[in-house]
Amino acid sequence: MGLKDDLLRGIYNYGFEKPSAIQQRAVMPIINGRDVIAQAQSGTGKTSMIALTVCQVVDTASREVQALILSPTRELASQTEKVIRTIGDFMNIQAHSCIGGKSVGEDIRKLENGVHVVSGTPGRVCDMIKRRTLRTRAIKLLILDESDEMLSRGFKDQIYDVYRHLPPELQVCLISATLPHEILEMTSKFMTDPIRILVKRDELTLEGIKQFFVAVEREEWKFDTLCDLYDTLTITQAVIFCNTKRKVSSLTMLIG
């Protein structure tokens, strides 16, 4: 793919072994500057695809915002920012999430110090632009993640407001599970000759996950077993499910 060496280090450190279907199809067109419509659902590896393409196109010599990612929820925007920072760690990529529920003062301080990438929700991003804290003159890539969800949550006007403040020579990537009329209308206004990529349900990365179980005979042995797994395996991220709230609280204290 011709990715930067420090980006490859970040990708391997993150735990990637081979690209998912959407990564195989979407990374190169985006890196090459094409507008892209990717019809993909959760579980396709789209967040990591966003992260590695953003890290590839950003010029770290400049501390201006060069890539903007809009997401429908605070959680997704925050997750995207964290993945970008992790994959771009060896490149010293500076990313920040502009989301509601966080201090406006913190957003202002981070943006004034200079970041390469902003991941946020439309409302807070629009607010930061209108405050002239988020300067848009150097933004060259706009990614609209889960676009159908953003429209269903009533963010259409804010998305258009953000777009109007961006430079005319702008590359746009739109990711959506469905492509209703409003999405197609948006693509006709925002995009130039876009490449359309479809990732089918049977190509979800969840299908390729290996599943194992450990038979633990006694309840008090479970935490030690979990610790053994962490000591033995390279685990970059994990979600641990428990069957009661009490166990979640107890495990959080033990790990914490």
Tab-separated table of C-alpha atoms in Angstrom:
chain	number	residue	atom	x	y	z
A	1	MET	CA	0.000	0.000	0.000
A	2	GLY	CA	3.008	2.302	0.244
A	3	LEU	CA	2.248	3.325	3.830
A	4	LYS	CA	4.718	5.352	5.881
A	5	ASP	CA	7.169	3.249	7.906
A	6	ASP	CA	6.160	4.792	11.242
A	7	LEU	CA	2.510	4.195	10.374
A	8	LEU	CA	3.246	0.524	9.672
A	9	ARG	CA	4.923	0.302	13.083
A	10	GLY	CA	1.777	1.713	14.652
A	11	ILE	CA	-0.450	-0.692	12.728
A	12	TYR	CA	1.544	-3.751	13.806
A	13	ASN	CA	1.768	-2.459	17.363
A	14	TYR	CA	-2.021	-2.082	17.368
A	15	GLY	CA	-2.324	-5.783	16.609
A	16	PHE	CA	-3.232	-5.860	12.900
A	17	GLU	CA	-2.173	-8.910	10.918
A	18	LYS	CA	-4.116	-8.493	7.689
A	19	PRO	CA	-6.534	-5.854	6.352
A	20	SER	CA	-10.294	-6.337	6.482
A	21	ALA	CA	-12.471	-6.124	3.362
A	22	ILE	CA	-13.163	-2.400	3.726
A	23	GLN	CA	-9.502	-1.680	4.448
A	24	GLN	CA	-8.444	-3.565	1.317
A	25	ARG	CA	-10.877	-1.628	-0.886
A	26	ALA	CA	-11.090	1.849	0.625
A	27	VAL	CA	-7.607	2.723	1.883
A	28	MET	CA	-5.880	3.236	-1.471
A	29	PRO	CA	-8.633	5.337	-3.123
A	30	ILE	CA	-8.740	7.628	-0.077
A	31	ILE	CA	-4.947	7.896	0.119
A	32	ASN	CA	-4.914	8.708	-3.608
A	33	GLY	CA	-7.284	11.618	-3.032
A	34	ARG	CA	-10.559	10.187	-4.372
A	35	ASP	CA	-13.949	10.873	-2.848
A	36	VAL	CA	-15.356	7.607	-1.488
A	37	ILE	CA	-18.801	6.322	-0.501
A	38	ALA	CA	-18.340	3.220	1.658
A	39	GLN	CA	-21.500	1.310	2.503
A	40	ALA	CA	-20.343	-0.546	5.595
A	41	GLN	CA	-21.709	-1.494	8.993
A	42	SER	CA	-20.154	-1.815	12.420
A	43	GLY	CA	-17.795	-4.771	12.614
A	44	THR	CA	-16.175	-4.132	9.232
A	45	GLY	CA	-13.016	-2.501	10.562
A	46	LYS	CA	-14.123	0.957	9.401
A	47	THR	CA	-12.777	2.841	12.429
A	48	SER	CA	-9.261	1.493	11.982
A	49	MET	CA	-9.577	2.170	8.224
A	50	ILE	CA	-10.376	5.792	9.032
A	51	ALA	CA	-7.434	5.975	11.427
A	52	LEU	CA	-4.786	4.608	9.086
A	53	THR	CA	-5.901	6.692	6.083
A	54	VAL	CA	-5.949	9.859	8.174
A	55	CYS	CA	-2.485	9.123	9.574
A	56	GLN	CA	-1.164	8.510	6.048
A	57	VAL	CA	-2.416	11.774	4.542
A	58	VAL	CA	-1.601	14.125	7.432
A	59	ASP	CA	1.572	16.220	7.253
A	60	THR	CA	2.976	16.186	10.792
A	61	ALA	CA	5.315	19.094	10.008
A	62	SER	CA	2.251	21.362	10.171
A	63	ARG	CA	0.284	21.696	13.416
A	64	GLU	CA	-2.906	22.796	11.664
A	65	VAL	CA	-6.043	20.649	11.505
A	66	GLN	CA	-5.890	18.707	8.233
A	67	ALA	CA	-8.516	15.992	8.725
A	68	LEU	CA	-11.983	16.226	10.266
A	69	ILE	CA	-14.130	13.220	11.195
A	70	LEU	CA	-17.799	13.684	12.127
A	71	SER	CA	-19.633	10.938	14.033
A	72	PRO	CA	-23.192	10.633	15.396
A	73	THR	CA	-22.238	9.901	19.024
A	74	ARG	CA	-19.712	11.087	21.567
A	75	GLU	CA	-18.599	7.515	22.164
A	76	LEU	CA	-17.813	6.823	18.504
A	77	ALA	CA	-16.024	10.158	18.064
A	78	SER	CA	-13.931	9.495	21.166
A	79	GLN	CA	-13.150	5.926	20.088
A	80	THR	CA	-12.040	7.125	16.641
A	81	GLU	CA	-9.728	9.717	18.203
A	82	LYS	CA	-8.158	7.097	20.479
A	83	VAL	CA	-7.534	4.682	17.593
A	84	ILE	CA	-5.940	7.487	15.544
A	85	ARG	CA	-3.634	8.416	18.425
A	86	THR	CA	-2.694	4.772	18.996
A	87	ILE	CA	-1.987	3.923	15.354
A	88	GLY	CA	-0.269	7.281	14.809
A	89	ASP	CA	1.795	7.087	17.994
A	90	PHE	CA	5.156	6.588	16.239
A	91	MET	CA	4.344	9.515	13.917
A	92	ASN	CA	3.490	11.859	16.781
A	93	ILE	CA	0.019	12.408	15.352
A	94	GLN	CA	-1.909	14.902	17.490
A	95	ALA	CA	-5.649	14.173	17.558
A	96	HIS	CA	-8.460	15.624	19.650
A	97	SER	CA	-12.136	14.764	20.126
A	98	CYS	CA	-14.570	17.699	20.113
A	99	ILE	CA	-17.661	16.298	21.798
A	100	GLY	CA	-20.428	17.494	24.075
A	101	GLY	CA	-20.075	16.715	27.750
A	102	LYS	CA	-16.435	17.822	27.765
A	103	SER	CA	-15.120	21.208	28.820
A	104	VAL	CA	-15.265	23.843	26.088
A	105	GLY	CA	-12.164	25.346	27.673
A	106	GLU	CA	-10.282	22.080	27.151
A	107	ASP	CA	-11.305	22.056	23.476
A	108	ILE	CA	-10.100	25.637	23.061
A	109	ARG	CA	-6.768	24.912	24.763
A	110	LYS	CA	-6.102	21.762	22.712
A	111	LEU	CA	-7.025	23.384	19.407
A	112	GLU	CA	-4.951	26.486	20.096
A	113	ASN	CA	-1.937	24.297	20.929
A	114	GLY	CA	-2.324	22.684	17.497
A	115	VAL	CA	-3.646	19.286	16.423
A	116	HIS	CA	-3.539	17.419	13.127
A	117	VAL	CA	-6.901	15.643	13.375
A	118	VAL	CA	-10.255	16.456	14.964
A	119	SER	CA	-12.865	13.766	15.590
A	120	GLY	CA	-16.167	15.055	16.885
A	121	THR	CA	-19.911	15.315	16.861
A	122	PRO	CA	-21.481	17.852	14.469
A	123	GLY	CA	-22.843	20.119	17.205
A	124	ARG	CA	-19.596	20.664	19.102
A	125	VAL	CA	-17.491	20.867	15.937
A	126	CYS	CA	-19.852	23.485	14.492
A	127	ASP	CA	-19.621	25.437	17.749
A	128	MET	CA	-15.807	25.370	17.726
A	129	ILE	CA	-15.753	26.562	14.100
A	130	LYS	CA	-18.115	29.455	14.853
A	131	ARG	CA	-15.946	30.434	17.837
A	132	ARG	CA	-13.034	30.484	15.357
A	133	THR	CA	-11.158	28.146	17.650
A	134	LEU	CA	-11.245	25.317	15.124
A	135	ARG	CA	-9.531	26.795	12.082
A	136	THR	CA	-10.537	25.048	8.884
A	137	ARG	CA	-8.219	26.581	6.263
A	138	ALA	CA	-5.863	23.564	6.138
A	139	ILE	CA	-8.511	20.810	6.283
A	140	LYS	CA	-8.135	18.621	3.210
A	141	LEU	CA	-10.100	15.508	4.250
A	142	LEU	CA	-13.639	15.298	5.672
A	143	ILE	CA	-14.925	11.903	6.821
A	144	LEU	CA	-18.617	11.455	7.645
A	145	ASP	CA	-18.857	8.284	9.726
A	146	GLU	CA	-22.230	6.530	10.150
A	147	SER	CA	-23.839	9.246	8.039
A	148	ASP	CA	-27.303	7.685	8.127
A	149	GLU	CA	-27.196	7.733	11.938
A	150	MET	CA	-26.173	11.396	11.954
A	151	LEU	CA	-29.127	12.292	9.745
A	152	SER	CA	-31.553	10.213	11.818
A	153	ARG	CA	-30.396	12.119	14.916
A	154	GLY	CA	-31.179	15.469	13.289
A	155	PHE	CA	-27.635	16.617	12.499
A	156	LYS	CA	-28.293	17.473	8.836
A	157	ASP	CA	-28.223	21.273	9.240
A	158	GLN	CA	-25.091	21.142	11.394
A	159	ILE	CA	-23.287	18.910	8.886
A	160	TYR	CA	-24.098	21.392	6.105
A	161	ASP	CA	-22.956	24.273	8.342
A	162	VAL	CA	-19.621	22.551	8.946
A	163	TYR	CA	-19.196	21.803	5.236
A	164	ARG	CA	-19.799	25.447	4.284
A	165	HIS	CA	-16.826	26.496	6.420
A	166	LEU	CA	-14.399	24.056	4.781
A	167	PRO	CA	-12.032	24.810	1.861
A	168	PRO	CA	-13.428	24.299	-1.672
A	169	GLU	CA	-10.672	21.826	-2.592
A	170	LEU	CA	-11.856	19.165	-0.159
A	171	GLN	CA	-11.758	15.382	-0.268
A	172	VAL	CA	-14.855	13.746	1.244
A	173	CYS	CA	-15.317	10.178	2.474
A	174	LEU	CA	-18.804	9.091	3.509
A	175	ILE	CA	-19.431	5.894	5.474
A	176	SER	CA	-22.975	4.646	5.955
A	177	ALA	CA	-24.759	1.351	6.608
A	178	THR	CA	-27.662	2.450	4.397
A	179	LEU	CA	-27.952	4.944	1.547
A	180	PRO	CA	-31.351	6.676	1.825
A	181	HIS	CA	-32.329	9.619	-0.379
A	182	GLU	CA	-30.949	12.213	2.060
A	183	ILE	CA	-27.531	10.548	1.965
A	184	LEU	CA	-27.506	10.453	-1.837
A	185	GLU	CA	-28.533	14.127	-1.895
A	186	MET	CA	-25.611	14.915	0.401
A	187	THR	CA	-23.150	13.009	-1.779
A	188	SER	CA	-24.267	14.918	-4.874
A	189	LYS	CA	-23.545	18.236	-3.117
A	190	PHE	CA	-20.357	17.304	-1.268
A	191	MET	CA	-18.563	14.891	-3.572
A	192	THR	CA	-16.928	14.762	-7.001
A	193	ASP	CA	-17.057	11.501	-8.985
A	194	PRO	CA	-16.985	9.307	-5.857
A	195	ILE	CA	-15.923	5.675	-5.806
A	196	ARG	CA	-18.625	3.488	-4.231
A	197	ILE	CA	-17.594	0.529	-2.079
A	198	LEU	CA	-19.977	-2.061	-0.633
A	199	VAL	CA	-18.956	-4.340	2.219
A	200	LYS	CA	-21.473	-7.180	2.475
A	201	ARG	CA	-22.704	-8.697	5.722
A	202	ASP	CA	-20.766	-11.893	5.077
A	203	GLU	CA	-17.546	-9.858	4.966
A	204	LEU	CA	-17.841	-8.465	8.485
A	205	THR	CA	-14.617	-8.826	10.417
A	206	LEU	CA	-16.591	-10.582	13.144
A	207	GLU	CA	-16.759	-13.615	10.862
A	208	GLY	CA	-12.978	-13.973	11.011
A	209	ILE	CA	-12.622	-13.845	14.781
A	210	LYS	CA	-11.363	-17.027	16.409
A	211	GLN	CA	-13.277	-18.048	19.525
A	212	PHE	CA	-11.895	-19.983	22.478
A	213	PHE	CA	-13.075	-20.744	25.980
A	214	VAL	CA	-11.330	-21.644	29.219
A	215	ALA	CA	-13.182	-23.951	31.601
A	216	VAL	CA	-12.625	-22.445	35.062
A	217	GLU	CA	-14.014	-24.685	37.780
A	218	ARG	CA	-14.148	-22.183	40.643
A	219	GLU	CA	-15.317	-18.563	40.709
A	220	GLU	CA	-12.272	-17.330	42.641
A	221	TRP	CA	-9.936	-18.659	39.950
A	222	LYS	CA	-11.406	-16.487	37.183
A	223	PHE	CA	-9.407	-13.329	37.904
A	224	ASP	CA	-6.106	-15.239	38.051
A	225	THR	CA	-6.999	-16.902	34.748
A	226	LEU	CA	-7.723	-13.500	33.213
A	227	CYS	CA	-4.351	-12.209	34.452
A	228	ASP	CA	-2.630	-15.272	32.962
A	229	LEU	CA	-4.226	-14.517	29.582
A	230	TYR	CA	-2.959	-10.932	29.680
A	231	ASP	CA	0.522	-12.133	30.648
A	232	THR	CA	0.582	-14.695	27.834
A	233	LEU	CA	-1.108	-12.859	24.948
A	234	THR	CA	-0.557	-9.473	23.309
A	235	ILE	CA	-3.852	-7.709	23.986
A	236	THR	CA	-4.152	-4.125	22.745
A	237	GLN	CA	-7.857	-3.674	23.476
A	238	ALA	CA	-10.438	-5.854	25.173
A	239	VAL	CA	-14.060	-5.866	26.276
A	240	ILE	CA	-14.835	-7.997	29.330
A	241	PHE	CA	-18.455	-9.004	29.927
A	242	CYS	CA	-19.765	-10.004	33.363
A	243	ASN	CA	-23.168	-11.398	34.264
A	244	THR	CA	-23.838	-9.010	37.186
A	245	LYS	CA	-23.193	-5.339	37.961
A	246	ARG	CA	-21.472	-6.384	41.189
A	247	LYS	CA	-18.916	-8.440	39.250
A	248	VAL	CA	-18.265	-5.516	36.905
A	249	SER	CA	-17.580	-3.223	39.882
A	250	SER	CA	-15.401	-5.816	41.605
A	251	LEU	CA	-13.364	-6.531	38.467
A	252	THR	CA	-12.923	-2.814	37.796
A	253	MET	CA	-11.448	-2.363	41.286
A	254	LEU	CA	-9.115	-5.352	40.868
A	255	ILE	CA	-7.854	-4.184	37.480
A	256	GLY	CA	-7.810	-0.543	38.407
